[in-house]
CSV table of C-alpha atoms and ligand atoms in Angstrom, one decimal:
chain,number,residue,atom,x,y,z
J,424,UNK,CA,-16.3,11.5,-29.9
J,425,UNK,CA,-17.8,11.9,-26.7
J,426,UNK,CA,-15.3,13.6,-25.4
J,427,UNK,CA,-15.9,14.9,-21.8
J,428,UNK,CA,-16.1,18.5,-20.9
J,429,UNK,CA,-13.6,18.3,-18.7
J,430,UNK,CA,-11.3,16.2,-19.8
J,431,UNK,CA,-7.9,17.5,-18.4
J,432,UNK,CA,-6.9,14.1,-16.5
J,433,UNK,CA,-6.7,11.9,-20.1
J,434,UNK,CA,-5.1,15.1,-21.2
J,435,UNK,CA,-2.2,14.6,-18.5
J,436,UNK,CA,-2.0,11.6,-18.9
J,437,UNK,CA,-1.0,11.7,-22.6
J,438,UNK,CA,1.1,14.6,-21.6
J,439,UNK,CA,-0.7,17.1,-23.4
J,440,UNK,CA,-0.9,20.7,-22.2
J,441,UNK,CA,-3.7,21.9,-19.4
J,442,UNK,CA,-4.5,24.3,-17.2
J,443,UNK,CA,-4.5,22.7,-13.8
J,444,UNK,CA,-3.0,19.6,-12.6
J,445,UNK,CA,-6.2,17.2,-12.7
J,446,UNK,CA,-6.9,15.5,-9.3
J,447,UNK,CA,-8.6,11.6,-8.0
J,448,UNK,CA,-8.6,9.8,-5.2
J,449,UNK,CA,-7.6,6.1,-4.6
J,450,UNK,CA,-11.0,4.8,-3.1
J,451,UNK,CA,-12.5,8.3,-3.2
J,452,UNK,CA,-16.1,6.4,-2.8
J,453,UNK,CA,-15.4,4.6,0.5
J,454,UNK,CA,-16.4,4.6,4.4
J,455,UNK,CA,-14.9,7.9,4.9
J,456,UNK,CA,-18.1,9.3,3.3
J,457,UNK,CA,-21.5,8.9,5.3
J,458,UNK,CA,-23.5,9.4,1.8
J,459,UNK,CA,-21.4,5.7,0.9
J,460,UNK,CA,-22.1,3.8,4.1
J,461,UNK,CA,-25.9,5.0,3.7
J,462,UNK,CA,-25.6,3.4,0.5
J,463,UNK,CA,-23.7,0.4,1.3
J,464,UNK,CA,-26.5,-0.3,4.0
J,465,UNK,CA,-29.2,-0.4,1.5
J,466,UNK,CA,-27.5,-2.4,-0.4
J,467,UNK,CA,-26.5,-4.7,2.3
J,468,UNK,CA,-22.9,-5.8,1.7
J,469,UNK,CA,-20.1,-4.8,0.3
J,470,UNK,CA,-20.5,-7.2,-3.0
J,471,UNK,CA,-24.0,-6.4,-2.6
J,472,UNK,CA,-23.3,-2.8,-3.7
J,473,UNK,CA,-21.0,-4.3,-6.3
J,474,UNK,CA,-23.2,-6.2,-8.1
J,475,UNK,CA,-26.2,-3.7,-8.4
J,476,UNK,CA,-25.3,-1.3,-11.5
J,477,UNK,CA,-27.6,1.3,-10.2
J,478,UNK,CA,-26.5,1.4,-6.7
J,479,UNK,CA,-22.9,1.3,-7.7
J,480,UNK,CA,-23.1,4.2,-10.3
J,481,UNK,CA,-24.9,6.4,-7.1
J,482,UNK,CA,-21.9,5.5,-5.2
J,483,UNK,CA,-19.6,6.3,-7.7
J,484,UNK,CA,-21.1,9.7,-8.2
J,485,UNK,CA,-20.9,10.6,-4.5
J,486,UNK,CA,-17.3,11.9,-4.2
J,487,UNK,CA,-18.0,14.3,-7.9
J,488,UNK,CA,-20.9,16.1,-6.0
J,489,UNK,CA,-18.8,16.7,-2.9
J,490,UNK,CA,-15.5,17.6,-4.3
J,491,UNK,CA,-14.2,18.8,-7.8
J,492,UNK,CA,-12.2,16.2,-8.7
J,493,UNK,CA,-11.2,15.1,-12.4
J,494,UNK,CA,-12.1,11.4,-12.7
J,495,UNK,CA,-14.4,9.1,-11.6
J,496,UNK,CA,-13.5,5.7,-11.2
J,497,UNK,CA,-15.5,2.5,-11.6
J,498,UNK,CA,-17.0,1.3,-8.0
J,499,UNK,CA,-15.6,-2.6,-7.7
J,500,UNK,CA,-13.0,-4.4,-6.5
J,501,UNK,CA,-10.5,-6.2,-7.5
J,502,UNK,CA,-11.6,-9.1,-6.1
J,503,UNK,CA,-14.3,-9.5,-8.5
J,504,UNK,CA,-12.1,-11.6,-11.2
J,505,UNK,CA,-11.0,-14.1,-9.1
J,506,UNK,CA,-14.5,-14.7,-7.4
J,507,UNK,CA,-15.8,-14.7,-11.0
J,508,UNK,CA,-13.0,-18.1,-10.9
J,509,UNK,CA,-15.3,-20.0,-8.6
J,510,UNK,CA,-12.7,-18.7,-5.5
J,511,UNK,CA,-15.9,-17.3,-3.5
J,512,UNK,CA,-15.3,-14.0,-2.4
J,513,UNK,CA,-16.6,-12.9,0.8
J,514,UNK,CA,-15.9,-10.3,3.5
J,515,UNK,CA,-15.2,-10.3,7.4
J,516,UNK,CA,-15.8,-7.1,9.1
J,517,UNK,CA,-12.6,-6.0,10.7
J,518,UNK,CA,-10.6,-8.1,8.6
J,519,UNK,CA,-10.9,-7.3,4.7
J,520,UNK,CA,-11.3,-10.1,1.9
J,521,UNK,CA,-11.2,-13.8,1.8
J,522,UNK,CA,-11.9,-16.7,-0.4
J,523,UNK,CA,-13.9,-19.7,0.3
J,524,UNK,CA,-11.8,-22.2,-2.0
J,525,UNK,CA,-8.1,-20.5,-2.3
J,526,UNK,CA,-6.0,-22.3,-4.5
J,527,UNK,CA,-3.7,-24.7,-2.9
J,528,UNK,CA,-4.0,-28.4,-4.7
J,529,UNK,CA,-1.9,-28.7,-7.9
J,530,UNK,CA,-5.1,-30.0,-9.5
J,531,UNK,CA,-6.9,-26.9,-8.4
J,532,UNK,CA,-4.2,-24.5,-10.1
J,533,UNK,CA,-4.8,-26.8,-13.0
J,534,UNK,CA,-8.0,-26.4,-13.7
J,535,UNK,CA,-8.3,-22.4,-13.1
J,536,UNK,CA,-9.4,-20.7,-15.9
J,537,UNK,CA,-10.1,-17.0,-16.8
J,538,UNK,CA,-14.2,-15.9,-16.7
J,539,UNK,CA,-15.9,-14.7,-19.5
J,540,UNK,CA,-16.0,-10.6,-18.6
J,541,UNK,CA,-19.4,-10.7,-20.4
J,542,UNK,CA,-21.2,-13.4,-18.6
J,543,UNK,CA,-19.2,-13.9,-15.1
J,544,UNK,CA,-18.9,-10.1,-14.7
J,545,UNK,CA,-21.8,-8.7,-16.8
J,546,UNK,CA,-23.0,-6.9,-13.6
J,547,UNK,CA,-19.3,-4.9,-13.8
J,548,UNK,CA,-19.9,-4.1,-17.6
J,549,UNK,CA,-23.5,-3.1,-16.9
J,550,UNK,CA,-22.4,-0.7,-13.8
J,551,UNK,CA,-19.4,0.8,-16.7
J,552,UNK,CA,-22.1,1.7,-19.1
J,553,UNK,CA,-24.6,3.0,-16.3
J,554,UNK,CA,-21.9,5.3,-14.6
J,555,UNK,CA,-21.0,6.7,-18.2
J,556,UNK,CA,-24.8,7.5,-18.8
J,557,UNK,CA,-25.2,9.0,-15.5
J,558,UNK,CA,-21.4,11.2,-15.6
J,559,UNK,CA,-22.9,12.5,-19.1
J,560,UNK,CA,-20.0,14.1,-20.7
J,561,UNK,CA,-18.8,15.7,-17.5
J,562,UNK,CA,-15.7,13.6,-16.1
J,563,UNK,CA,-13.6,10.6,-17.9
J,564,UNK,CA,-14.0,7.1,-16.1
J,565,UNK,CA,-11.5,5.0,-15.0
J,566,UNK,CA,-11.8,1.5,-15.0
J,567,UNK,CA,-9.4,-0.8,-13.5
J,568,UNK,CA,-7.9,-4.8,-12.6
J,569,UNK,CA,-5.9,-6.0,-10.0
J,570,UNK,CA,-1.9,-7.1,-11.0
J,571,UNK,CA,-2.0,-11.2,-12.0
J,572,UNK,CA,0.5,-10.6,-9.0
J,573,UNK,CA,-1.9,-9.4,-6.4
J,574,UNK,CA,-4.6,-11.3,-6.9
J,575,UNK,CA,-2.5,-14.3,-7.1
J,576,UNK,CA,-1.7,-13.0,-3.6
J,577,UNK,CA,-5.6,-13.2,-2.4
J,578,UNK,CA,-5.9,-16.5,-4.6
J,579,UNK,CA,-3.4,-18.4,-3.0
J,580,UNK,CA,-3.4,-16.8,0.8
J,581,UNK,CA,-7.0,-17.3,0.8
J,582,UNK,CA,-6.9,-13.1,2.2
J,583,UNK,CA,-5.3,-10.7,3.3
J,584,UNK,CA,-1.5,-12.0,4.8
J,585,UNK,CA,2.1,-9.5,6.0
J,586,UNK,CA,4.3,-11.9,4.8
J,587,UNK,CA,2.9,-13.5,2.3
J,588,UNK,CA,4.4,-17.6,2.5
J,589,UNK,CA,2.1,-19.1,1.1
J,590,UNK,CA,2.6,-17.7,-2.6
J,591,UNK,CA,6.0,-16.9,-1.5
J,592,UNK,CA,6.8,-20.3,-1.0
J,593,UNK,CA,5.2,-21.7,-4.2
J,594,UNK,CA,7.6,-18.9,-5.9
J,595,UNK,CA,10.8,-20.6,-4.6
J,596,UNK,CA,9.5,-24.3,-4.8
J,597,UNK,CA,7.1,-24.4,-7.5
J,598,UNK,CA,7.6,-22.0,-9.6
J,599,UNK,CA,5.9,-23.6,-12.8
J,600,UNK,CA,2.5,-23.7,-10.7
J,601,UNK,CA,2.8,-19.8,-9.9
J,602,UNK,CA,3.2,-19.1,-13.5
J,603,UNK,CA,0.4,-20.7,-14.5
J,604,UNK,CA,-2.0,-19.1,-11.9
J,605,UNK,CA,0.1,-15.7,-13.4
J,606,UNK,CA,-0.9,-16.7,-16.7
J,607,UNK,CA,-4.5,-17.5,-16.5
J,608,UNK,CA,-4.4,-14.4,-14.2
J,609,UNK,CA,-3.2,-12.1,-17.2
J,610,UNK,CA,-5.6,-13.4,-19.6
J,611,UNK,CA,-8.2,-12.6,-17.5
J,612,UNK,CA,-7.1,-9.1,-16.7
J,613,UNK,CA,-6.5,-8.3,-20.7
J,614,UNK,CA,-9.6,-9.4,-21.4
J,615,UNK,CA,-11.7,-8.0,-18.3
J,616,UNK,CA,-10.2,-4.2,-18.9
J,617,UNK,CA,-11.1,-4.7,-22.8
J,618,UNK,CA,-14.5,-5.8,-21.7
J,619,UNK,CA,-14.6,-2.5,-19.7
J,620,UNK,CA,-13.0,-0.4,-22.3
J,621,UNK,CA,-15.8,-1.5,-24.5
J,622,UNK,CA,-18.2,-0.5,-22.3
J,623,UNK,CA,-17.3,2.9,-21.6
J,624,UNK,CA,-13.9,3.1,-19.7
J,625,UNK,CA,-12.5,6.2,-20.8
J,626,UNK,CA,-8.5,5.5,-18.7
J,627,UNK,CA,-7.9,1.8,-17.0
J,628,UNK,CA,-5.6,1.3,-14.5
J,629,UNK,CA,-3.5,-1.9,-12.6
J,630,UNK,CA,-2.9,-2.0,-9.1
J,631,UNK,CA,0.0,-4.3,-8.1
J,632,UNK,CA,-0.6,-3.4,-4.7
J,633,UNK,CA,1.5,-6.3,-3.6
J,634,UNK,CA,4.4,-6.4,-6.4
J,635,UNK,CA,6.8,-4.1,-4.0
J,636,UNK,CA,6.8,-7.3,-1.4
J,637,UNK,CA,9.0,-9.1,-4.2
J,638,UNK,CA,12.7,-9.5,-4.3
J,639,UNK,CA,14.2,-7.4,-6.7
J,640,UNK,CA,14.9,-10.2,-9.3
J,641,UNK,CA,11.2,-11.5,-8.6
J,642,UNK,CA,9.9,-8.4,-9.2
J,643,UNK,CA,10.9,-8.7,-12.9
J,644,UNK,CA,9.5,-12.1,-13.1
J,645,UNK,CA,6.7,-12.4,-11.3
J,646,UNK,CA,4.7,-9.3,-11.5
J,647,UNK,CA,6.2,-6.7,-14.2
J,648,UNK,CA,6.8,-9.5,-16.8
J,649,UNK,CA,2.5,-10.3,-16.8
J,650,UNK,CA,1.9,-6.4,-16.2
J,651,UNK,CA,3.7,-6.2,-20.1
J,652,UNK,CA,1.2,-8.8,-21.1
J,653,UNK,CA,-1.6,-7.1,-20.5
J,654,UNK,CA,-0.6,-3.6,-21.6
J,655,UNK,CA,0.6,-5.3,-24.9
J,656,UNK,CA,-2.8,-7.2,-24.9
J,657,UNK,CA,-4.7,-3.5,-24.3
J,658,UNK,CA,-7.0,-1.6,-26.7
J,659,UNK,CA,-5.6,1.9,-26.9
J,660,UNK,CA,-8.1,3.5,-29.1
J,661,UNK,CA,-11.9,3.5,-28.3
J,662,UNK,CA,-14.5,5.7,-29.9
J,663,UNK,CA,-11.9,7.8,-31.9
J,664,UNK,CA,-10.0,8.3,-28.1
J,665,UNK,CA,-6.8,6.9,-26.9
J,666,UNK,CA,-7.3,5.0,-23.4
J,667,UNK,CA,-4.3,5.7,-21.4
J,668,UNK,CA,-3.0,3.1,-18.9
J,669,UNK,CA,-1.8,3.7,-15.7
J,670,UNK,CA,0.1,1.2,-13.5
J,671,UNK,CA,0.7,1.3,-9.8
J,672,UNK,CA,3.0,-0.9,-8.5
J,673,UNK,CA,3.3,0.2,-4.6
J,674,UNK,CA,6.7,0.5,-3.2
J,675,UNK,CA,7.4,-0.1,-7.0
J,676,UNK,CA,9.9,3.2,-6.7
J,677,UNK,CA,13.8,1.3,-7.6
J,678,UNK,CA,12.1,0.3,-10.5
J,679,UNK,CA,10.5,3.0,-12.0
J,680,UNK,CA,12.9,3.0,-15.4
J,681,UNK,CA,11.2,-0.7,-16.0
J,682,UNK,CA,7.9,0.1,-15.2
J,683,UNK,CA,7.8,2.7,-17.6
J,684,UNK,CA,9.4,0.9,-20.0
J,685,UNK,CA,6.1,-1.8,-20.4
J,686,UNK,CA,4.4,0.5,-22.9
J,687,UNK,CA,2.0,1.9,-20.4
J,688,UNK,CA,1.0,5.8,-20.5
J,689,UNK,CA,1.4,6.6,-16.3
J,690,UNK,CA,3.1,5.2,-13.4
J,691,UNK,CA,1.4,5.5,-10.0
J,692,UNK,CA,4.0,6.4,-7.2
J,693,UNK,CA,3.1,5.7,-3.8
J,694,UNK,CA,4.6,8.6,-1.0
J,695,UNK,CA,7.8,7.0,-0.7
J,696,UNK,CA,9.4,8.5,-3.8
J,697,UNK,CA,10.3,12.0,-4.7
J,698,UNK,CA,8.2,12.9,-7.8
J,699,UNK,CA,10.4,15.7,-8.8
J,700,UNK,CA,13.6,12.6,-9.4
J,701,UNK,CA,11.1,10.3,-10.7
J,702,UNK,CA,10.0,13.0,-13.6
J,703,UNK,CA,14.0,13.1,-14.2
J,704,UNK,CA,14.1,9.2,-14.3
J,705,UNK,CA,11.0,8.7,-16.6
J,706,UNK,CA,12.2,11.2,-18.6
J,707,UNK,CA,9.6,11.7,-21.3
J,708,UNK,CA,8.4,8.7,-21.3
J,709,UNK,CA,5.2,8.1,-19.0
J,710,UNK,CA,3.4,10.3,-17.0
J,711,UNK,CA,2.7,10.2,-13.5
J,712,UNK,CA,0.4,9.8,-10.8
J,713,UNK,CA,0.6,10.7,-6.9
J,714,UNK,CA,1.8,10.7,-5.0
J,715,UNK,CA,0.3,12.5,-0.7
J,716,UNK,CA,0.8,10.0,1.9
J,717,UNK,CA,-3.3,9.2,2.7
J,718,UNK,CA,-2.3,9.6,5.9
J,719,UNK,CA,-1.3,13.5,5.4
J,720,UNK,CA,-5.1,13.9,5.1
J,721,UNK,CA,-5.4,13.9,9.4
J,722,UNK,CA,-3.5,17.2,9.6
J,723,UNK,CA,-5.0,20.1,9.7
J,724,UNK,CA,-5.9,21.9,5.7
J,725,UNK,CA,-3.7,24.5,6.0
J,726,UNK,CA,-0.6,21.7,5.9
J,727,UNK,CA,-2.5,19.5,3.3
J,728,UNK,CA,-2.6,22.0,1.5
J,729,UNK,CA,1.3,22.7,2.2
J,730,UNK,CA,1.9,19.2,1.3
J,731,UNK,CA,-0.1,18.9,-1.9
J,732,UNK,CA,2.0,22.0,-3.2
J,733,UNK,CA,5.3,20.6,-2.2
J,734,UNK,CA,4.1,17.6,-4.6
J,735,UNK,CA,3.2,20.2,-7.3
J,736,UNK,CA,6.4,22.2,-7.2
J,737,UNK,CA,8.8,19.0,-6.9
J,738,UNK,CA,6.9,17.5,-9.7
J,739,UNK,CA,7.4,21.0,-11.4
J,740,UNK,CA,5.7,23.1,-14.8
J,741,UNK,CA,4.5,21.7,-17.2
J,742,UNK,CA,1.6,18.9,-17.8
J,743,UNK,CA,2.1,14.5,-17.1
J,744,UNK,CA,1.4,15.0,-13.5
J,745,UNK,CA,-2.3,13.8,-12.3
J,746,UNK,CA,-2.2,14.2,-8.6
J,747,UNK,CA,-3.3,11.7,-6.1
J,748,UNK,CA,-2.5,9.9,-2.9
J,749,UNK,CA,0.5,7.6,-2.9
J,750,UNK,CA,-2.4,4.8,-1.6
J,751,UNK,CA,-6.3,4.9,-0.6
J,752,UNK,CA,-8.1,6.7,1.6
J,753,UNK,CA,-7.9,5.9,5.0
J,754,UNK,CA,-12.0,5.0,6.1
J,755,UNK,CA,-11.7,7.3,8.7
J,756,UNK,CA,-9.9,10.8,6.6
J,757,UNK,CA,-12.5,13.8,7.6
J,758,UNK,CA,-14.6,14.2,4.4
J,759,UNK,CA,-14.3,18.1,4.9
J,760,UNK,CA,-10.0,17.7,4.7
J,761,UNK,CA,-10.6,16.4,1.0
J,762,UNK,CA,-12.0,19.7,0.2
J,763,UNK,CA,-9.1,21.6,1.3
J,764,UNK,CA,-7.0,19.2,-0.5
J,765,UNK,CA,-8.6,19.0,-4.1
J,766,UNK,CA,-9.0,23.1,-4.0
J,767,UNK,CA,-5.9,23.1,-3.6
J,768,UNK,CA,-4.1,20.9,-6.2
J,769,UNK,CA,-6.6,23.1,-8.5
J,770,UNK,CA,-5.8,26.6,-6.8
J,771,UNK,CA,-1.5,26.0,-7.1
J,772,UNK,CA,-0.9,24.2,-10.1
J,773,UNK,CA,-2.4,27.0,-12.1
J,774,UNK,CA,0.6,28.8,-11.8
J,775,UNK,CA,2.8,25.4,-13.2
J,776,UNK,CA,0.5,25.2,-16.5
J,777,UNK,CA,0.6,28.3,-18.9
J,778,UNK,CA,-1.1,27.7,-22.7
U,135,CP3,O1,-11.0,3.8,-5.9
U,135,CP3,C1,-12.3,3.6,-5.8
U,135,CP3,O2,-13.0,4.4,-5.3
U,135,CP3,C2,-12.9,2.4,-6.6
U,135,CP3,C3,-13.2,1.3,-5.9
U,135,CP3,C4,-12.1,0.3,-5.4
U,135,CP3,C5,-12.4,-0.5,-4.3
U,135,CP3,N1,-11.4,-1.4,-4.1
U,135,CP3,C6,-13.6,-0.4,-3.4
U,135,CP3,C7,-13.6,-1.0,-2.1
U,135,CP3,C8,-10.9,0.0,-5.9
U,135,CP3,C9,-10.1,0.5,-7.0
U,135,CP3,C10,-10.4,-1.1,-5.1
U,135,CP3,C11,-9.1,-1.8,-5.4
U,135,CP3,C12,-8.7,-2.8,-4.4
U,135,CP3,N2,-9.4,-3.7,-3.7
U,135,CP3,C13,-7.3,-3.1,-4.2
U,135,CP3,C14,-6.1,-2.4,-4.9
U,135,CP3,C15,-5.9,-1.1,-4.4
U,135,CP3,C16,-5.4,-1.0,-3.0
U,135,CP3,O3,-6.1,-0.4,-2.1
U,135,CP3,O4,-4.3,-1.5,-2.7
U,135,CP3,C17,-7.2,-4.1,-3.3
U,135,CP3,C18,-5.9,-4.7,-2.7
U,135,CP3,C19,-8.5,-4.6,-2.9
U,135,CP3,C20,-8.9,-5.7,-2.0
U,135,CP3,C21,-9.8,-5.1,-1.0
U,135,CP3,N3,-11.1,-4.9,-1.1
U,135,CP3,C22,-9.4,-4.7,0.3
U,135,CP3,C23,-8.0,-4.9,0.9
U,135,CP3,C24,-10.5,-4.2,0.9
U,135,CP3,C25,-10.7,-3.5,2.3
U,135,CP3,C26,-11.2,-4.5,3.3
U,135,CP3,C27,-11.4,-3.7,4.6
U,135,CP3,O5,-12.4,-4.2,5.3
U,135,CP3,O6,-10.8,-2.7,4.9
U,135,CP3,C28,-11.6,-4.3,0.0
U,135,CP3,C29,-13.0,-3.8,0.2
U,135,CP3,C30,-13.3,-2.5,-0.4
U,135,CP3,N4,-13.1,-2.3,-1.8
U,135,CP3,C31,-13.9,-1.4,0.1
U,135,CP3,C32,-14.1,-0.4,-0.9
U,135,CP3,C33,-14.8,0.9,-0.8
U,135,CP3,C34,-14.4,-1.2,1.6
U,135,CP3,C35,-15.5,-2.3,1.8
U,135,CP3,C36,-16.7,-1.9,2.5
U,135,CP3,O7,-17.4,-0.9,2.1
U,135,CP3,O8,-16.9,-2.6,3.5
């Protein structure tokens, strides 16, 4: 039902054949793009744009008409849950998010609780079902959460930290508080990507853009243990369609066996890990996404386009590879070095896919 015309990224990600490796962007509607800032300045802030279904669907749509990519992905943020807690989100140019209210008191742990996705972030379901009207049946859309582990990160730093000890200390002293922020944090995910599922979301994804700063046994614990939750808590089937599930966990690569052992249909790689030994590790298991350094994208399009196949080849023939950057797009990539990148992801892995 409603299946779109191109569908070959929610083929890949179920493994099933095709006849290019698909290709998205992390933040492929972002600064880089003039057509986004224009946007973002009608809007007039960041959250702004967020909150306006009909400003975030043009947005959305502005890396499709530029670029032949495979996916489009919801415009939001992460950040949206935990404002929709009463945190109060806001933004300082120069120096990414922060929270009004971060959680520090016990009391203020205690009484978190997880928004309804209908009535606290209505404005995110409403911009789901407007970017599915508006992609027709062209591209799927990907919707997507933040970890319980990362935005426990924002929640308790109160922003953006490099060394995280606040929450970090809270892991080693109070433990039982972290798990209940974890908790509530899960719930809220499970039900936020259902909510978005329901609406339209065709593929959801969870970044744990933080999870890699973990010890190893923390790791486990703290992030991949509330990352099950939620895939166990996940509707699969929408519509007649499964709805894959990717999770990212950056520098997430030592534990790639566990990862894909949550039940989950993809696992994100950032650009430190060779794909080609991951696809050995996962085995059959998962498919995966990745995995360009962003950074790659400053050299000239000849090497992109070098680098892009040496992901293609190491990854190797066959389908369950859906290629993207290991991160997001750097605000100031040249737009015109996507181009050379995306044609040619399409242009090499031709010759990987044969049905
Ligand atoms: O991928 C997409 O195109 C979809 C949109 C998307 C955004 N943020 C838009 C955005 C997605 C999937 C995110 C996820 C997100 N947000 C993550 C996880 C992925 C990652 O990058 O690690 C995190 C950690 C956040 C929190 C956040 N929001 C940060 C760190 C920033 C950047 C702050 C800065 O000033 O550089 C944001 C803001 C944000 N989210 C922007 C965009 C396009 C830029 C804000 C702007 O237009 O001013």
């Amino acid at each position: 039902m409603n299946k779109p015309k191109n569908d070959t990224f929610l083929r890949a990600l179920l493994r099933q054949p095709t006849e290019h490796t698909p290709v998205w962007l992390m933040r492929q509607a972002g600064r880089y793009l003039p057509e986004y800032c224009e946007t973002r300045r009608r809007a007039g802030s960041f959250m702004d744009l967020c909150r306006n279904p009909q400003l975030a669907t043009e947005v959305t749509l502005q890396p499709l008409a530029r670029y032949d990519l495979d996916a489009a992905i919801l415009f939001s943020d992460i950040l949206t849950v935990p404002d929709a807690m009463g945190l109060g989100l806001y933004f300082v140019e120069g120096e990414g998010p922060k929270f009004e209210r971060p959680l520090r008191e016990e009391w203020e742990i205690r009484n978190l609780s997880a928004p309804d996705p209908g009535v606290e972030l209505r404005y995110v379901m409403d911009a789901v079902a407007e970017i599915r009207r508006a992609l027709g049946n062209s591209v799927p859309l990907i919707g997507f959460s933040g970890s319980p582990f990362t935005l426990a990160c924002y929640m308790i730093e109160g922003g953006a930290s490099d060394d995280f000890r606040t929450i970090k200390a809270m892991l080693y002293d109070r433990p039982d508080l972290l798990h209940h922020v974890l908790e509530v944090n899960a719930g809220a995910v499970t039900a936020y990507l259902n909510a978005q599922i329901e609406s339209g979301a065709q593929a959801v994804m969870i970044f744990d853009t933080w999870g890699g700063a973990l010890s190893h046994r923390a790791y486990r614990e703290f992030s991949l243990a509330y990352m099950e939750r939620i895939v166990d808590g996940l509707v699969r089937e929408h519509g007649g369609a499964r709805i894959p599930c990717i999770v990212f966990t950056k520098g997430g690569g030592q534990w790639l066996e566990e990862i894909a052992a949550i039940g989950c249909d993809a696992v994100g790689l950032d650009w430190t890990t060779d794909i080609g030994a991951a696809r050995k590790r996962v085995g059959d298991k998962v498919a995966l996404q990745g995995n360009l350094d962003p950074v790659a994208l400053f050299a000239q399009p000849e090497k992109i386009a070098q680098e892009a196949c040496a992901i293609l080849d190491a990854y190797g023939p066959g389908s369950g590879h859906v290629f993207n950057l290991g991160h997001g797009i750097s605000q100031f990539t040249p737009p015109e070095h996507v181009t050379a990148l995306v044609n040619a992801v399409h242009e090499h892995s031709r010759k990987l896919h044969q049905i």
